[in-house]
Amino acid sequence: MAPTPHVKGTVPFGEHRTWYRVTGRTGAGRPALVVVHGGPGSTHDYLLPLARLADDGWPVVHYDQLGNGGSTHLPGKDTGFWTVELFEAELANLIRELGIGDDYVLFGQSWGGPLCARHAMTGPPGLRGLVIANAPASYPIWLTEMARLRAALPPDVQRTLLRHEAAGTYDSDEYHAAMRVFYDRHVCRLTPWPRDFLSSFMEIYNDPTVYYAMNGPTEFHVIGSLKDWSIVGELHRISTPTLLISGRYDEATPAVVQPYHDEIPGARWEIFEESSHLPHLEEPERFFAVLTEFLKSL
């Protein structure tokens, strides 16, 4: 169970509200760690274990991105509303509203990774470090790797996926069961799935507005606004000390993560041999050792 937050609430973001929680006290010595969740369309819940870093002096900020969790839901917005720029602006606004812009570290997981990378490209003077975990830098590369991983699934699972995709019945129990085979291999290899991960998973299911608009109906079908999105050509602009994290069985395969390592000067890459997409849950002891070492190095 995550430590009790010292403060939680919402901050204004235009006409809307961004929900946040802070564990530990900001401005007390060490930089705040801002945790940016994946999706797009997930919530902070599955990343709550990072709050334990507050016990060692790093205040930890979690938040739910607009359209999700405790932040303003906007199911009536058309797909054109949900842009990368919107979420970049929300992250910058949160940092400003919480008054931590002079001393902070970003931790971006999955979709949160390229979002944090884009923020780092602006050269914020108070950004001390950047952690990009299990994240794509190019959705065209992501799609190529998804196809490769899918092709390795059992033939009966592939037939079930194809049958329901042809019929458009993505919400059927049979399709979900077939997708679960992929998830158990490449997203979370723990049995049963941890409660916090289930919470985030169900949040997407309950309000898929953002996920459908930016991603699409499944991990295999990125047909939303991110379909052709890539930041590979911009990564050289990042000068912040950077740690890359991925799992050996990760849906964010080495080919997906490689551009960050190639293009960000001095980026360090740690691969977790017993993990897929969630090393902080699958190998927590090593994960926190690696992350703490990086934070101390800053």
mmCIF file with all atom_site columns, C-alpha atoms in Angstrom, residues 150-272:
data_model
loop_
_atom_site.group_PDB
_atom_site.id
_atom_site.type_symbol
_atom_site.label_atom_id
_atom_site.label_alt_id
_atom_site.label_comp_id
_atom_site.label_asym_id
_atom_site.label_entity_id
_atom_site.label_seq_id
_atom_site.pdbx_PDB_ins_code
_atom_site.Cartn_x
_atom_site.Cartn_y
_atom_site.Cartn_z
_atom_site.occupancy
_atom_site.B_iso_or_equiv
_atom_site.pdbx_formal_charge
_atom_site.auth_seq_id
_atom_site.auth_comp_id
_atom_site.auth_asym_id
_atom_site.auth_atom_id
_atom_site.pdbx_PDB_model_num
ATOM 1   C CA . ARG A 1 150 ? 1.532   -10.750 -31.958 1.00 0.00 ? 150 ARG A CA 1
ATOM 2   C CA . ALA A 1 151 ? 2.798   -13.181 -34.583 1.00 0.00 ? 151 ALA A CA 1
ATOM 3   C CA . ALA A 1 152 ? 4.426   -15.206 -31.790 1.00 0.00 ? 152 ALA A CA 1
ATOM 4   C CA . LEU A 1 153 ? 1.124   -15.751 -29.963 1.00 0.00 ? 153 LEU A CA 1
ATOM 5   C CA . PRO A 1 154 ? -0.473  -19.232 -30.118 1.00 0.00 ? 154 PRO A CA 1
ATOM 6   C CA . PRO A 1 155 ? -2.368  -19.834 -33.394 1.00 0.00 ? 155 PRO A CA 1
ATOM 7   C CA . ASP A 1 156 ? -5.744  -20.224 -31.673 1.00 0.00 ? 156 ASP A CA 1
ATOM 8   C CA . VAL A 1 157 ? -5.274  -16.879 -29.926 1.00 0.00 ? 157 VAL A CA 1
ATOM 9   C CA . GLN A 1 158 ? -4.402  -15.223 -33.231 1.00 0.00 ? 158 GLN A CA 1
ATOM 10  C CA . ARG A 1 159 ? -7.508  -16.693 -34.876 1.00 0.00 ? 159 ARG A CA 1
ATOM 11  C CA . THR A 1 160 ? -9.708  -15.360 -32.071 1.00 0.00 ? 160 THR A CA 1
ATOM 12  C CA . LEU A 1 161 ? -8.173  -11.907 -32.340 1.00 0.00 ? 161 LEU A CA 1
ATOM 13  C CA . LEU A 1 162 ? -8.628  -11.814 -36.114 1.00 0.00 ? 162 LEU A CA 1
ATOM 14  C CA . ARG A 1 163 ? -12.228 -13.030 -35.958 1.00 0.00 ? 163 ARG A CA 1
ATOM 15  C CA . HIS A 1 164 ? -13.318 -10.354 -33.516 1.00 0.00 ? 164 HIS A CA 1
ATOM 16  C CA . GLU A 1 165 ? -11.292 -7.622  -35.196 1.00 0.00 ? 165 GLU A CA 1
ATOM 17  C CA . ALA A 1 166 ? -12.999 -8.416  -38.508 1.00 0.00 ? 166 ALA A CA 1
ATOM 18  C CA . ALA A 1 167 ? -16.376 -8.179  -36.766 1.00 0.00 ? 167 ALA A CA 1
ATOM 19  C CA . GLY A 1 168 ? -15.413 -5.104  -34.746 1.00 0.00 ? 168 GLY A CA 1
ATOM 20  C CA . THR A 1 169 ? -16.348 -6.886  -31.502 1.00 0.00 ? 169 THR A CA 1
ATOM 21  C CA . TYR A 1 170 ? -13.443 -5.585  -29.427 1.00 0.00 ? 170 TYR A CA 1
ATOM 22  C CA . ASP A 1 171 ? -15.598 -5.542  -26.290 1.00 0.00 ? 171 ASP A CA 1
ATOM 23  C CA . SER A 1 172 ? -16.420 -9.253  -26.305 1.00 0.00 ? 172 SER A CA 1
ATOM 24  C CA . ASP A 1 173 ? -15.265 -11.444 -23.421 1.00 0.00 ? 173 ASP A CA 1
ATOM 25  C CA . GLU A 1 174 ? -13.599 -13.818 -25.872 1.00 0.00 ? 174 GLU A CA 1
ATOM 26  C CA . TYR A 1 175 ? -11.554 -11.008 -27.405 1.00 0.00 ? 175 TYR A CA 1
ATOM 27  C CA . HIS A 1 176 ? -10.535 -9.761  -23.954 1.00 0.00 ? 176 HIS A CA 1
ATOM 28  C CA . ALA A 1 177 ? -9.454  -13.287 -23.006 1.00 0.00 ? 177 ALA A CA 1
ATOM 29  C CA . ALA A 1 178 ? -7.299  -13.517 -26.130 1.00 0.00 ? 178 ALA A CA 1
ATOM 30  C CA . MET A 1 179 ? -5.759  -10.114 -25.426 1.00 0.00 ? 179 MET A CA 1
ATOM 31  C CA . ARG A 1 180 ? -5.025  -11.270 -21.875 1.00 0.00 ? 180 ARG A CA 1
ATOM 32  C CA . VAL A 1 181 ? -2.596  -13.837 -23.315 1.00 0.00 ? 181 VAL A CA 1
ATOM 33  C CA . PHE A 1 182 ? -0.612  -10.956 -24.816 1.00 0.00 ? 182 PHE A CA 1
ATOM 34  C CA . TYR A 1 183 ? -0.864  -8.866  -21.655 1.00 0.00 ? 183 TYR A CA 1
ATOM 35  C CA . ASP A 1 184 ? 0.375   -11.741 -19.493 1.00 0.00 ? 184 ASP A CA 1
ATOM 36  C CA . ARG A 1 185 ? 3.437   -12.096 -21.718 1.00 0.00 ? 185 ARG A CA 1
ATOM 37  C CA . HIS A 1 186 ? 4.335   -8.492  -22.475 1.00 0.00 ? 186 HIS A CA 1
ATOM 38  C CA . VAL A 1 187 ? 2.576   -6.120  -20.059 1.00 0.00 ? 187 VAL A CA 1
ATOM 39  C CA . CYS A 1 188 ? 2.448   -7.728  -16.595 1.00 0.00 ? 188 CYS A CA 1
ATOM 40  C CA . ARG A 1 189 ? 3.860   -11.177 -15.885 1.00 0.00 ? 189 ARG A CA 1
ATOM 41  C CA . LEU A 1 190 ? 2.584   -11.304 -12.299 1.00 0.00 ? 190 LEU A CA 1
ATOM 42  C CA . THR A 1 191 ? -0.260  -13.628 -11.274 1.00 0.00 ? 191 THR A CA 1
ATOM 43  C CA . PRO A 1 192 ? -2.630  -12.311 -10.108 1.00 0.00 ? 192 PRO A CA 1
ATOM 44  C CA . TRP A 1 193 ? -2.309  -8.786  -11.430 1.00 0.00 ? 193 TRP A CA 1
ATOM 45  C CA . PRO A 1 194 ? -1.638  -6.274  -8.617  1.00 0.00 ? 194 PRO A CA 1
ATOM 46  C CA . ARG A 1 195 ? -4.664  -4.313  -7.435  1.00 0.00 ? 195 ARG A CA 1
ATOM 47  C CA . ASP A 1 196 ? -3.249  -0.909  -8.411  1.00 0.00 ? 196 ASP A CA 1
ATOM 48  C CA . PHE A 1 197 ? -2.565  -2.122  -11.951 1.00 0.00 ? 197 PHE A CA 1
ATOM 49  C CA . LEU A 1 198 ? -6.095  -3.512  -12.206 1.00 0.00 ? 198 LEU A CA 1
ATOM 50  C CA . SER A 1 199 ? -7.429  -0.141  -11.055 1.00 0.00 ? 199 SER A CA 1
ATOM 51  C CA . SER A 1 200 ? -5.687  1.697   -13.895 1.00 0.00 ? 200 SER A CA 1
ATOM 52  C CA . PHE A 1 201 ? -6.650  -1.025  -16.378 1.00 0.00 ? 201 PHE A CA 1
ATOM 53  C CA . MET A 1 202 ? -10.325 -0.711  -15.446 1.00 0.00 ? 202 MET A CA 1
ATOM 54  C CA . GLU A 1 203 ? -10.208 3.092   -15.635 1.00 0.00 ? 203 GLU A CA 1
ATOM 55  C CA . ILE A 1 204 ? -9.399  2.831   -19.359 1.00 0.00 ? 204 ILE A CA 1
ATOM 56  C CA . TYR A 1 205 ? -12.210 0.320   -19.774 1.00 0.00 ? 205 TYR A CA 1
ATOM 57  C CA . ASN A 1 206 ? -14.709 2.562   -17.952 1.00 0.00 ? 206 ASN A CA 1
ATOM 58  C CA . ASP A 1 207 ? -13.860 5.723   -19.922 1.00 0.00 ? 207 ASP A CA 1
ATOM 59  C CA . PRO A 1 208 ? -11.809 4.976   -23.053 1.00 0.00 ? 208 PRO A CA 1
ATOM 60  C CA . THR A 1 209 ? -12.284 8.458   -24.559 1.00 0.00 ? 209 THR A CA 1
ATOM 61  C CA . VAL A 1 210 ? -8.599  9.449   -24.555 1.00 0.00 ? 210 VAL A CA 1
ATOM 62  C CA . TYR A 1 211 ? -7.267  5.970   -25.353 1.00 0.00 ? 211 TYR A CA 1
ATOM 63  C CA . TYR A 1 212 ? -9.543  5.576   -28.366 1.00 0.00 ? 212 TYR A CA 1
ATOM 64  C CA . ALA A 1 213 ? -8.822  9.092   -29.663 1.00 0.00 ? 213 ALA A CA 1
ATOM 65  C CA . MET A 1 214 ? -5.032  8.940   -29.438 1.00 0.00 ? 214 MET A CA 1
ATOM 66  C CA . ASN A 1 215 ? -4.252  5.230   -29.574 1.00 0.00 ? 215 ASN A CA 1
ATOM 67  C CA . GLY A 1 216 ? -7.177  3.200   -30.873 1.00 0.00 ? 216 GLY A CA 1
ATOM 68  C CA . PRO A 1 217 ? -9.117  0.106   -29.804 1.00 0.00 ? 217 PRO A CA 1
ATOM 69  C CA . THR A 1 218 ? -6.121  -2.052  -28.782 1.00 0.00 ? 218 THR A CA 1
ATOM 70  C CA . GLU A 1 219 ? -2.348  -2.098  -28.386 1.00 0.00 ? 219 GLU A CA 1
ATOM 71  C CA . PHE A 1 220 ? -2.139  -3.618  -31.875 1.00 0.00 ? 220 PHE A CA 1
ATOM 72  C CA . HIS A 1 221 ? -4.261  -0.960  -33.544 1.00 0.00 ? 221 HIS A CA 1
ATOM 73  C CA . VAL A 1 222 ? -2.762  2.486   -33.105 1.00 0.00 ? 222 VAL A CA 1
ATOM 74  C CA . ILE A 1 223 ? -5.118  4.247   -35.492 1.00 0.00 ? 223 ILE A CA 1
ATOM 75  C CA . GLY A 1 224 ? -5.617  7.438   -33.480 1.00 0.00 ? 224 GLY A CA 1
ATOM 76  C CA . SER A 1 225 ? -3.637  10.666  -33.517 1.00 0.00 ? 225 SER A CA 1
ATOM 77  C CA . LEU A 1 226 ? -0.427  8.908   -32.412 1.00 0.00 ? 226 LEU A CA 1
ATOM 78  C CA . LYS A 1 227 ? -0.373  6.561   -35.413 1.00 0.00 ? 227 LYS A CA 1
ATOM 79  C CA . ASP A 1 228 ? 2.439   8.365   -37.255 1.00 0.00 ? 228 ASP A CA 1
ATOM 80  C CA . TRP A 1 229 ? 3.875   10.281  -34.300 1.00 0.00 ? 229 TRP A CA 1
ATOM 81  C CA . SER A 1 230 ? 7.618   10.114  -33.643 1.00 0.00 ? 230 SER A CA 1
ATOM 82  C CA . ILE A 1 231 ? 10.121  12.177  -31.672 1.00 0.00 ? 231 ILE A CA 1
ATOM 83  C CA . VAL A 1 232 ? 13.228  10.304  -32.845 1.00 0.00 ? 232 VAL A CA 1
ATOM 84  C CA . GLY A 1 233 ? 14.505  13.278  -34.832 1.00 0.00 ? 233 GLY A CA 1
ATOM 85  C CA . GLU A 1 234 ? 14.185  15.585  -31.811 1.00 0.00 ? 234 GLU A CA 1
ATOM 86  C CA . LEU A 1 235 ? 15.751  13.493  -29.049 1.00 0.00 ? 235 LEU A CA 1
ATOM 87  C CA . HIS A 1 236 ? 19.225  15.000  -29.528 1.00 0.00 ? 236 HIS A CA 1
ATOM 88  C CA . ARG A 1 237 ? 17.815  18.230  -28.032 1.00 0.00 ? 237 ARG A CA 1
ATOM 89  C CA . ILE A 1 238 ? 17.636  16.633  -24.582 1.00 0.00 ? 238 ILE A CA 1
ATOM 90  C CA . SER A 1 239 ? 20.589  17.582  -22.373 1.00 0.00 ? 239 SER A CA 1
ATOM 91  C CA . THR A 1 240 ? 19.102  16.370  -19.065 1.00 0.00 ? 240 THR A CA 1
ATOM 92  C CA . PRO A 1 241 ? 20.759  13.328  -17.403 1.00 0.00 ? 241 PRO A CA 1
ATOM 93  C CA . THR A 1 242 ? 18.589  10.425  -18.561 1.00 0.00 ? 242 THR A CA 1
ATOM 94  C CA . LEU A 1 243 ? 17.890  6.890   -17.331 1.00 0.00 ? 243 LEU A CA 1
ATOM 95  C CA . LEU A 1 244 ? 16.126  4.431   -19.655 1.00 0.00 ? 244 LEU A CA 1
ATOM 96  C CA . ILE A 1 245 ? 14.268  1.424   -18.242 1.00 0.00 ? 245 ILE A CA 1
ATOM 97  C CA . SER A 1 246 ? 12.711  -1.553  -20.030 1.00 0.00 ? 246 SER A CA 1
ATOM 98  C CA . GLY A 1 247 ? 11.918  -5.208  -19.426 1.00 0.00 ? 247 GLY A CA 1
ATOM 99  C CA . ARG A 1 248 ? 13.270  -8.217  -21.282 1.00 0.00 ? 248 ARG A CA 1
ATOM 100 C CA . TYR A 1 249 ? 9.691   -9.287  -22.180 1.00 0.00 ? 249 TYR A CA 1
ATOM 101 C CA . ASP A 1 250 ? 8.403   -5.739  -22.581 1.00 0.00 ? 250 ASP A CA 1
ATOM 102 C CA . GLU A 1 251 ? 5.946   -4.723  -25.289 1.00 0.00 ? 251 GLU A CA 1
ATOM 103 C CA . ALA A 1 252 ? 8.355   -1.781  -25.475 1.00 0.00 ? 252 ALA A CA 1
ATOM 104 C CA . THR A 1 253 ? 10.980  -4.028  -27.075 1.00 0.00 ? 253 THR A CA 1
ATOM 105 C CA . PRO A 1 254 ? 14.662  -3.083  -27.449 1.00 0.00 ? 254 PRO A CA 1
ATOM 106 C CA . ALA A 1 255 ? 13.915  -1.799  -30.961 1.00 0.00 ? 255 ALA A CA 1
ATOM 107 C CA . VAL A 1 256 ? 11.299  0.530   -29.466 1.00 0.00 ? 256 VAL A CA 1
ATOM 108 C CA . VAL A 1 257 ? 13.636  1.923   -26.789 1.00 0.00 ? 257 VAL A CA 1
ATOM 109 C CA . GLN A 1 258 ? 16.829  2.033   -28.890 1.00 0.00 ? 258 GLN A CA 1
ATOM 110 C CA . PRO A 1 259 ? 16.265  5.543   -30.359 1.00 0.00 ? 259 PRO A CA 1
ATOM 111 C CA . TYR A 1 260 ? 16.397  7.077   -26.888 1.00 0.00 ? 260 TYR A CA 1
ATOM 112 C CA . HIS A 1 261 ? 19.738  5.400   -26.230 1.00 0.00 ? 261 HIS A CA 1
ATOM 113 C CA . ASP A 1 262 ? 21.122  6.369   -29.629 1.00 0.00 ? 262 ASP A CA 1
ATOM 114 C CA . GLU A 1 263 ? 20.009  9.991   -29.647 1.00 0.00 ? 263 GLU A CA 1
ATOM 115 C CA . ILE A 1 264 ? 20.044  11.294  -26.054 1.00 0.00 ? 264 ILE A CA 1
ATOM 116 C CA . PRO A 1 265 ? 23.643  12.149  -25.109 1.00 0.00 ? 265 PRO A CA 1
ATOM 117 C CA . GLY A 1 266 ? 24.875  10.021  -22.208 1.00 0.00 ? 266 GLY A CA 1
ATOM 118 C CA . ALA A 1 267 ? 21.598  8.135   -21.703 1.00 0.00 ? 267 ALA A CA 1
ATOM 119 C CA . ARG A 1 268 ? 21.985  5.048   -19.498 1.00 0.00 ? 268 ARG A CA 1
ATOM 120 C CA . TRP A 1 269 ? 19.814  1.985   -20.216 1.00 0.00 ? 269 TRP A CA 1
ATOM 121 C CA . GLU A 1 270 ? 18.840  -0.690  -17.691 1.00 0.00 ? 270 GLU A CA 1
ATOM 122 C CA . ILE A 1 271 ? 17.020  -3.821  -18.922 1.00 0.00 ? 271 ILE A CA 1
ATOM 123 C CA . PHE A 1 272 ? 15.168  -5.858  -16.292 1.00 0.00 ? 272 PHE A CA 1
#
